[in-house]
Amino acid sequence: MNPLDQLRAARPDHLDTPADEHTRAAELSYATSQARPTRTPAQTRKSGVLRPGWALGLAGVAAATAVAVTITAIGGTAPAPSSPAVAGDDQPVTRLSAKQVLLVAAESSLKARQGSGAYWYVESTSGNAQQVGTKVRYTVNSLGRGQTWIARSPKRESWWVSQNLGTKPAPDSEAAWKQDGSPTRWTVTVTKSADTKARLTVEAKGGEPFSNPINMGDKVADLAGENVSVAELQALPATPADLKAYLLKRYKGHGTESNAPQDADSWLFQVTAGLLSDMPVKPAVRAAAYQVLAGLDGVRSLGEVTDALDRKGQGVARAETWPTGEFERQLIVDPRTGILLTDRFVAVAPTGTYGWAKPGTVVNWNAIVKAEWTDRKPVKP
C-alpha cells in the first residue's frame, strides 16, 4: 500500500462525511502548512572515528532547507500540544494523528528530486540546556553549528566542521542571570555514569571553527550502529517492510551509543530519525523511513509546534528511557516537503545530568538549516 492509500485509510471517520471543497482544502492546508532541517553523519564507537556533535548530553537530529537563520538562545519548555487550524468558521477543529502526519511527509518525499552534486552538504545548529548559578539557579543553553560535506565518490575526502557558538541564558532565565551577577562563565556538572560525574566550564564567548576528515576508506556515516558508504546509503531498500527488516538486522537489544538496554521500537525510532535527518538517501527511501515511523506503536501527535529556529512544523513524539531518566523524543516535520526540521529531547522524569529539568523542558535539540547535494567543496578552517 503506498503512502497516499495508507493516509486515506488512516483518515478519521468524521472526515469521510460530506464536506465542501473549501473544507477539504483547509484540512490539506493544515496538514501541509509548516517549514524544514540536518544532522551530522556519525561513525560507530567501534571504528574510533570522530563522532561530530555539539550537545553535551543526548544526541541531536533533523534534515533540510536553505533558509537564513539567526542563532538565538532557545530552551525553555516545549509547548503544550496545540490545536490545528479550524477547517472553517462552522467546522470542528481537527488535528492530524501522528500516523497521518508521517504518511503525508512520506507522500511529499516521493515527489522530491533526487539531486546531483559531488557532496551531500548538511548544515545544522544544536543546543544543550544546563542548570547553573551561584546566588540563584537558572538555565543556560550551549549552542553550536555543524557543517558536513559527504563526498559522493570515495576518492574524495569527506569533512566535518564544527563551531562552538557560546553559551547564553535561556530567554526565561535572563532575570535570574542578572540576579546572579550576569556571569559570562559557568561550571556545570555532567553525569558520566551511576557513580561518576564530571565538571565542565562553559563560556558565553564562542570559539573558532575546527574540522576533521570523517571518512574511513569509503565509509562516511553511521547507520544503525554500523559504518556505511554513500553507495550503501543510495542502495537502501525503498519499501517500508524491507527497510525495517534491513535496520532490525542491526538491532542488538541496546542503543547505538551505549550498551544500555533499548526496546526495538525505541531503537527504530532513533535510527530512522537519524536516517531522515542527515543521510544522503534517495527520496523513495526517505518516504519508506516515514512509513516505518508511521507503523510504530506509541508515537503521538503534538500538533503544530515551533522549533529552536522559530520554524513551525508538525510534531510527533515517542517516550524514551535513558540512563538519565525518562524523556520524550520529538521530531518536527514539514509535511509539505517531507523535510525533518528538528530532532529534540524533552524532559519527562529526568535524573542525573538533567535531574534539575522540569517536565516539558527542551534539554537538547538539533535543527537542520540546509541539506542538499552540491558541487561546492568543503570549506576547511
Coordinates of C-alpha atoms in Angstrom, one line a residue:
M1 CA 0.0 0.0 0.0
N2 CA 1.5 3.4 -1.0
P3 CA 1.6 6.3 1.5
L4 CA -1.4 8.0 -0.1
D5 CA -3.5 4.9 0.2
Q6 CA -2.4 4.5 3.8
L7 CA -3.2 8.1 4.5
R8 CA -6.7 7.6 3.1
A9 CA -7.2 4.5 5.3
A10 CA -5.9 6.4 8.4
R11 CA -8.5 9.2 8.0
P12 CA -10.8 9.7 11.0
D13 CA -14.4 8.6 10.1
H14 CA -15.8 12.1 10.6
L15 CA -13.6 13.3 7.8
D16 CA -15.4 11.0 5.3
T17 CA -18.7 12.7 5.9
P18 CA -19.8 15.0 3.1
A19 CA -18.0 18.3 3.1
D20 CA -17.4 21.1 0.6
E21 CA -14.1 21.6 -1.3
H22 CA -13.2 24.6 0.9
T23 CA -13.3 22.4 4.0
R24 CA -11.2 19.7 2.3
A25 CA -8.7 22.4 1.1
A26 CA -8.4 23.8 4.7
E27 CA -7.7 20.3 6.0
L28 CA -5.0 19.7 3.5
S29 CA -3.5 23.2 4.1
Y30 CA -3.3 22.4 7.8
A31 CA -1.8 19.0 7.1
T32 CA 0.9 20.6 5.0
S33 CA 1.4 24.1 6.3
Q34 CA 4.9 24.1 8.0
A35 CA 8.8 24.5 7.4
R36 CA 12.4 22.5 7.3
P37 CA 16.4 21.0 8.8
T38 CA 20.1 18.5 9.4
R39 CA 22.3 16.3 11.5
T40 CA 25.9 15.5 11.0
P41 CA 26.9 11.9 10.0
A42 CA 28.5 9.8 12.6
Q43 CA 30.8 6.9 12.8
T44 CA 30.3 3.9 15.2
R45 CA 32.1 3.7 18.5
K46 CA 33.8 0.5 17.2
S47 CA 35.5 2.4 14.4
G48 CA 37.1 5.0 16.7
V49 CA 36.3 7.7 14.2
L50 CA 35.3 11.1 15.4
R51 CA 31.5 11.5 16.0
P52 CA 30.6 15.1 15.2
G53 CA 28.2 16.8 17.6
W54 CA 27.9 19.7 20.0
A55 CA 25.4 18.5 22.6
L56 CA 26.9 17.7 25.9
G57 CA 24.2 15.2 26.7
L58 CA 21.7 13.4 24.5
A59 CA 22.4 13.2 20.8
G60 CA 20.5 15.6 18.4
V61 CA 18.9 15.4 14.9
A62 CA 16.8 16.8 11.8
A63 CA 17.0 17.4 7.9
A64 CA 17.0 20.1 5.1
T65 CA 16.3 23.6 3.9
A66 CA 18.0 26.7 2.6
V67 CA 16.8 29.4 4.9
A68 CA 18.5 32.4 6.5
V69 CA 18.6 31.9 10.3
T70 CA 19.7 33.9 13.3
I71 CA 21.0 31.9 16.2
T72 CA 19.3 32.7 19.4
A73 CA 19.3 31.2 22.9
I74 CA 16.4 28.7 22.9
G75 CA 15.4 26.3 25.6
G76 CA 12.5 26.8 28.0
T77 CA 9.7 24.3 27.7
A78 CA 8.1 22.5 24.8
P79 CA 4.7 24.0 24.0
A80 CA 1.6 22.0 25.1
P81 CA 0.1 20.1 22.2
S82 CA -1.7 22.8 20.2
S83 CA -4.9 22.5 18.2
P84 CA -4.7 22.7 14.4
A85 CA -6.2 25.5 12.4
V86 CA -10.0 25.3 12.1
A87 CA -11.3 23.9 8.8
G88 CA -13.9 26.7 8.7
D89 CA -15.9 29.0 10.8
D90 CA -18.6 26.4 11.4
Q91 CA -16.4 23.3 11.2
P92 CA -14.9 21.4 14.1
V93 CA -11.2 21.7 14.8
T94 CA -9.2 18.7 13.5
R95 CA -5.8 17.5 14.4
L96 CA -3.9 15.0 12.3
S97 CA -2.8 11.9 14.0
A98 CA 1.0 11.1 14.2
K99 CA 0.4 8.4 11.5
Q100 CA -1.3 10.9 9.2
V101 CA 1.5 13.5 9.6
L102 CA 4.1 10.9 8.8
L103 CA 2.3 9.5 5.8
V104 CA 1.8 13.0 4.4
A105 CA 5.5 13.5 4.8
A106 CA 6.2 10.2 3.1
E107 CA 4.0 11.1 0.1
S108 CA 5.8 14.5 -0.2
S109 CA 9.2 12.8 0.0
L110 CA 8.3 10.7 -3.1
K111 CA 7.8 13.9 -5.1
A112 CA 11.3 15.3 -4.3
R113 CA 14.0 15.4 -6.9
Q114 CA 17.0 13.0 -6.4
G115 CA 19.5 15.8 -6.8
S116 CA 23.1 15.7 -8.0
G117 CA 26.4 17.0 -6.9
A118 CA 29.8 15.9 -5.7
Y119 CA 28.9 16.3 -2.0
W120 CA 25.9 15.9 0.3
Y121 CA 26.1 19.1 2.4
V122 CA 24.4 19.3 5.7
E123 CA 24.3 22.4 8.0
S124 CA 22.8 22.3 11.4
T125 CA 22.6 24.2 14.7
S126 CA 22.3 22.5 18.0
G127 CA 21.7 23.3 21.7
N128 CA 22.1 21.8 25.0
A129 CA 20.4 23.1 28.2
Q130 CA 22.2 23.2 31.6
Q131 CA 21.4 24.5 35.0
V132 CA 23.9 26.9 36.5
G133 CA 24.1 29.7 39.0
T134 CA 25.5 30.5 42.5
K135 CA 23.1 33.0 44.0
V136 CA 20.2 31.6 42.2
R137 CA 19.7 28.6 39.8
Y138 CA 18.7 29.1 36.2
T139 CA 19.1 27.6 32.7
V140 CA 21.7 28.4 30.1
N141 CA 21.9 27.0 26.5
S142 CA 25.2 25.9 25.0
L143 CA 24.9 26.4 21.2
G144 CA 26.8 25.0 18.3
R145 CA 27.0 24.9 14.5
G146 CA 27.9 22.0 12.4
Q147 CA 28.7 21.5 8.6
T148 CA 29.3 18.3 6.9
W149 CA 30.4 17.5 3.3
I150 CA 29.9 13.8 2.4
A151 CA 31.7 13.1 -0.8
R152 CA 29.7 11.0 -3.3
S153 CA 32.9 9.5 -4.6
P154 CA 35.2 7.5 -2.1
K155 CA 38.1 9.1 -4.0
R156 CA 37.2 12.5 -2.4
E157 CA 37.6 13.4 1.3
S158 CA 34.5 13.9 3.4
W159 CA 34.7 16.7 6.0
W160 CA 33.1 17.9 9.2
V161 CA 33.3 21.4 10.5
S162 CA 32.1 22.4 14.0
Q163 CA 32.0 25.7 15.9
N164 CA 31.1 26.5 19.5
L165 CA 28.7 29.4 19.3
G166 CA 28.9 30.1 23.0
T167 CA 26.5 29.8 26.0
K168 CA 23.6 32.1 26.7
P169 CA 20.9 32.4 29.4
A170 CA 17.6 30.9 28.2
P171 CA 15.0 33.5 27.4
D172 CA 13.0 32.8 30.6
S173 CA 16.2 32.9 32.7
E174 CA 17.5 36.3 31.9
A175 CA 16.2 37.9 35.1
A176 CA 17.8 35.2 37.3
W177 CA 21.0 35.5 35.3
K178 CA 21.2 39.2 36.1
Q179 CA 20.4 38.4 39.7
D180 CA 23.4 36.1 39.7
G181 CA 25.6 38.9 38.6
S182 CA 25.4 38.5 34.8
P183 CA 28.3 36.0 34.6
T184 CA 29.9 35.0 31.3
R185 CA 31.4 31.7 32.5
W186 CA 29.7 28.8 34.3
T187 CA 30.6 25.4 35.7
V188 CA 28.2 22.6 35.0
T189 CA 28.1 19.0 36.4
V190 CA 27.6 16.2 33.9
T191 CA 26.7 12.6 35.0
K192 CA 29.0 10.2 33.1
S193 CA 27.9 7.0 34.9
A194 CA 26.0 6.0 38.0
D195 CA 28.9 6.9 40.3
T196 CA 31.0 9.2 38.1
K197 CA 30.4 12.9 37.5
A198 CA 32.4 15.5 35.6
R199 CA 32.6 19.3 35.9
L200 CA 32.8 21.3 32.8
T201 CA 33.3 25.0 32.2
V202 CA 31.1 26.7 29.6
E203 CA 31.5 30.3 28.4
A204 CA 29.4 33.0 26.8
K205 CA 32.1 33.5 24.2
G206 CA 32.1 31.2 21.3
G207 CA 35.1 29.6 19.7
E208 CA 36.8 29.3 16.3
P209 CA 35.6 26.6 13.9
F210 CA 37.6 23.4 13.6
S211 CA 37.4 20.5 11.3
N212 CA 38.3 16.8 10.7
P213 CA 38.0 14.4 7.8
I214 CA 35.3 11.9 8.6
N215 CA 35.8 9.1 6.1
M216 CA 37.4 5.8 6.8
G217 CA 38.0 4.4 3.3
D218 CA 34.6 4.6 1.6
K219 CA 32.8 4.7 5.0
V220 CA 31.3 8.1 5.7
A221 CA 28.4 7.7 8.1
D222 CA 26.9 5.7 10.9
L223 CA 23.6 3.9 10.2
A224 CA 22.1 1.7 12.9
G225 CA 25.5 1.4 14.6
E226 CA 27.5 0.4 11.6
N227 CA 29.7 2.5 9.3
V228 CA 28.3 2.7 5.8
S229 CA 29.3 4.3 2.4
V230 CA 27.4 6.6 0.2
A231 CA 26.9 3.7 -2.2
E232 CA 25.3 1.6 0.6
L233 CA 23.1 4.5 1.6
Q234 CA 22.0 5.0 -2.0
A235 CA 21.2 1.3 -2.3
L236 CA 19.0 1.1 0.8
P237 CA 15.6 -0.6 0.4
A238 CA 12.8 1.7 -0.7
T239 CA 9.8 -0.1 0.8
P240 CA 8.9 0.2 4.4
A241 CA 8.9 -3.5 5.1
D242 CA 12.3 -4.1 3.5
L243 CA 13.8 -1.0 5.1
K244 CA 12.6 -2.0 8.5
A245 CA 13.9 -5.5 8.1
Y246 CA 17.3 -4.1 6.9
L247 CA 17.6 -1.9 10.0
L248 CA 16.4 -4.5 12.5
K249 CA 19.1 -6.9 11.4
R250 CA 21.5 -4.5 13.2
Y251 CA 19.4 -4.3 16.4
K252 CA 21.3 -5.9 19.3
G253 CA 19.0 -5.0 22.2
H254 CA 20.7 -1.8 23.1
G255 CA 21.2 1.7 21.7
T256 CA 23.8 2.6 19.1
E257 CA 25.5 5.0 21.5
S258 CA 25.9 2.7 24.6
N259 CA 25.1 -0.8 25.9
A260 CA 22.1 0.5 27.8
P261 CA 19.1 -1.7 27.0
Q262 CA 16.7 -0.3 24.5
D263 CA 13.5 -1.8 23.1
A264 CA 13.2 -2.4 19.3
D265 CA 10.6 0.3 18.6
S266 CA 12.6 3.0 20.5
W267 CA 15.7 1.9 18.6
L268 CA 13.9 2.0 15.3
F269 CA 12.5 5.5 16.1
Q270 CA 16.1 6.7 16.9
V271 CA 17.8 5.1 14.0
T272 CA 15.1 6.1 11.4
A273 CA 15.1 9.7 12.7
G274 CA 18.9 9.8 12.1
L275 CA 18.5 8.5 8.6
L276 CA 15.9 11.2 7.8
S277 CA 17.9 14.0 9.4
D278 CA 21.2 13.9 7.6
M279 CA 21.7 10.8 5.4
P280 CA 22.2 11.1 1.6
V281 CA 19.4 8.7 0.6
K282 CA 17.0 8.6 -2.3
P283 CA 13.6 10.2 -2.0
A284 CA 11.9 6.8 -2.1
V285 CA 14.0 5.7 0.9
R286 CA 13.0 8.8 2.9
A287 CA 9.4 8.0 2.1
A288 CA 9.9 4.4 3.3
A289 CA 11.5 5.7 6.5
Y290 CA 8.5 7.9 7.3
Q291 CA 6.3 4.9 6.7
V292 CA 8.4 2.9 9.1
L293 CA 7.9 5.6 11.8
A294 CA 4.1 5.6 11.0
G295 CA 3.9 1.9 11.8
L296 CA 5.5 2.1 15.3
D297 CA 3.4 2.0 18.4
G298 CA 3.5 4.8 21.0
V299 CA 4.0 7.7 18.6
R300 CA 1.8 10.6 19.4
S301 CA 0.9 13.8 17.6
L302 CA 2.0 17.2 19.1
G303 CA 0.1 19.3 16.6
E304 CA 1.8 22.5 15.3
V305 CA 5.0 23.3 17.2
T306 CA 7.9 25.8 16.8
D307 CA 11.5 24.7 16.7
A308 CA 14.6 26.5 18.0
L309 CA 15.0 28.4 14.8
D310 CA 11.4 29.7 15.1
R311 CA 10.1 27.5 12.3
K312 CA 6.7 25.9 12.5
G313 CA 6.1 22.3 11.8
Q314 CA 4.0 19.3 12.8
G315 CA 5.4 17.4 15.8
V316 CA 5.4 13.7 16.5
A317 CA 6.9 12.2 19.6
R318 CA 7.7 8.9 21.4
A319 CA 8.7 8.3 25.0
E320 CA 12.2 7.0 25.6
T321 CA 14.1 5.8 28.7
W322 CA 17.7 6.7 29.0
P323 CA 20.3 6.2 31.8
T324 CA 19.5 9.8 32.7
G325 CA 15.8 9.2 33.1
E326 CA 12.5 9.5 31.1
F327 CA 12.4 11.7 28.1
E328 CA 10.2 12.3 25.0
R329 CA 11.9 12.4 21.6
Q330 CA 10.2 14.9 19.4
L331 CA 10.5 15.2 15.7
I332 CA 9.3 18.4 14.0
V333 CA 8.4 17.7 10.4
D334 CA 7.4 19.8 7.4
P335 CA 4.7 17.5 5.8
R336 CA 4.6 19.6 2.6
T337 CA 8.2 18.8 1.7
G338 CA 8.9 15.7 3.8
I339 CA 11.7 17.6 5.5
L340 CA 12.7 16.8 9.1
L341 CA 13.3 20.2 10.7
T342 CA 14.4 19.3 14.2
D343 CA 15.0 16.4 16.5
R344 CA 14.9 17.3 20.2
F345 CA 14.6 15.7 23.6
V346 CA 12.1 16.9 26.2
A347 CA 12.3 16.1 29.9
V348 CA 9.6 13.9 31.4
A349 CA 11.1 12.4 34.5
P350 CA 14.9 13.1 34.2
T351 CA 17.7 12.2 36.6
G352 CA 21.4 12.7 36.8
T353 CA 22.7 15.4 34.4
Y354 CA 19.1 16.6 33.7
G355 CA 17.6 15.9 37.1
W356 CA 17.0 19.7 37.5
A357 CA 14.8 19.9 34.4
K358 CA 11.1 20.4 34.9
P359 CA 8.8 18.2 32.8
G360 CA 8.4 19.8 29.4
T361 CA 11.9 21.3 29.3
V362 CA 13.7 21.0 26.0
V363 CA 17.1 19.8 27.1
N364 CA 18.7 19.1 23.8
W365 CA 18.0 19.8 20.1
N366 CA 19.5 19.6 16.6
A367 CA 17.9 21.7 13.9
I368 CA 18.7 21.3 10.2
V369 CA 19.4 24.6 8.4
K370 CA 20.3 23.1 5.0
A371 CA 20.7 19.6 3.4
E372 CA 21.4 19.3 -0.3
W373 CA 23.6 17.9 -3.0
T374 CA 26.2 20.5 -4.1
D375 CA 29.4 20.8 -6.1
R376 CA 30.8 23.3 -3.6
K377 CA 34.0 21.9 -2.0
P378 CA 34.4 21.7 1.8
V379 CA 35.4 25.0 3.5
K380 CA 38.1 23.9 5.9
P381 CA 39.0 26.3 8.8

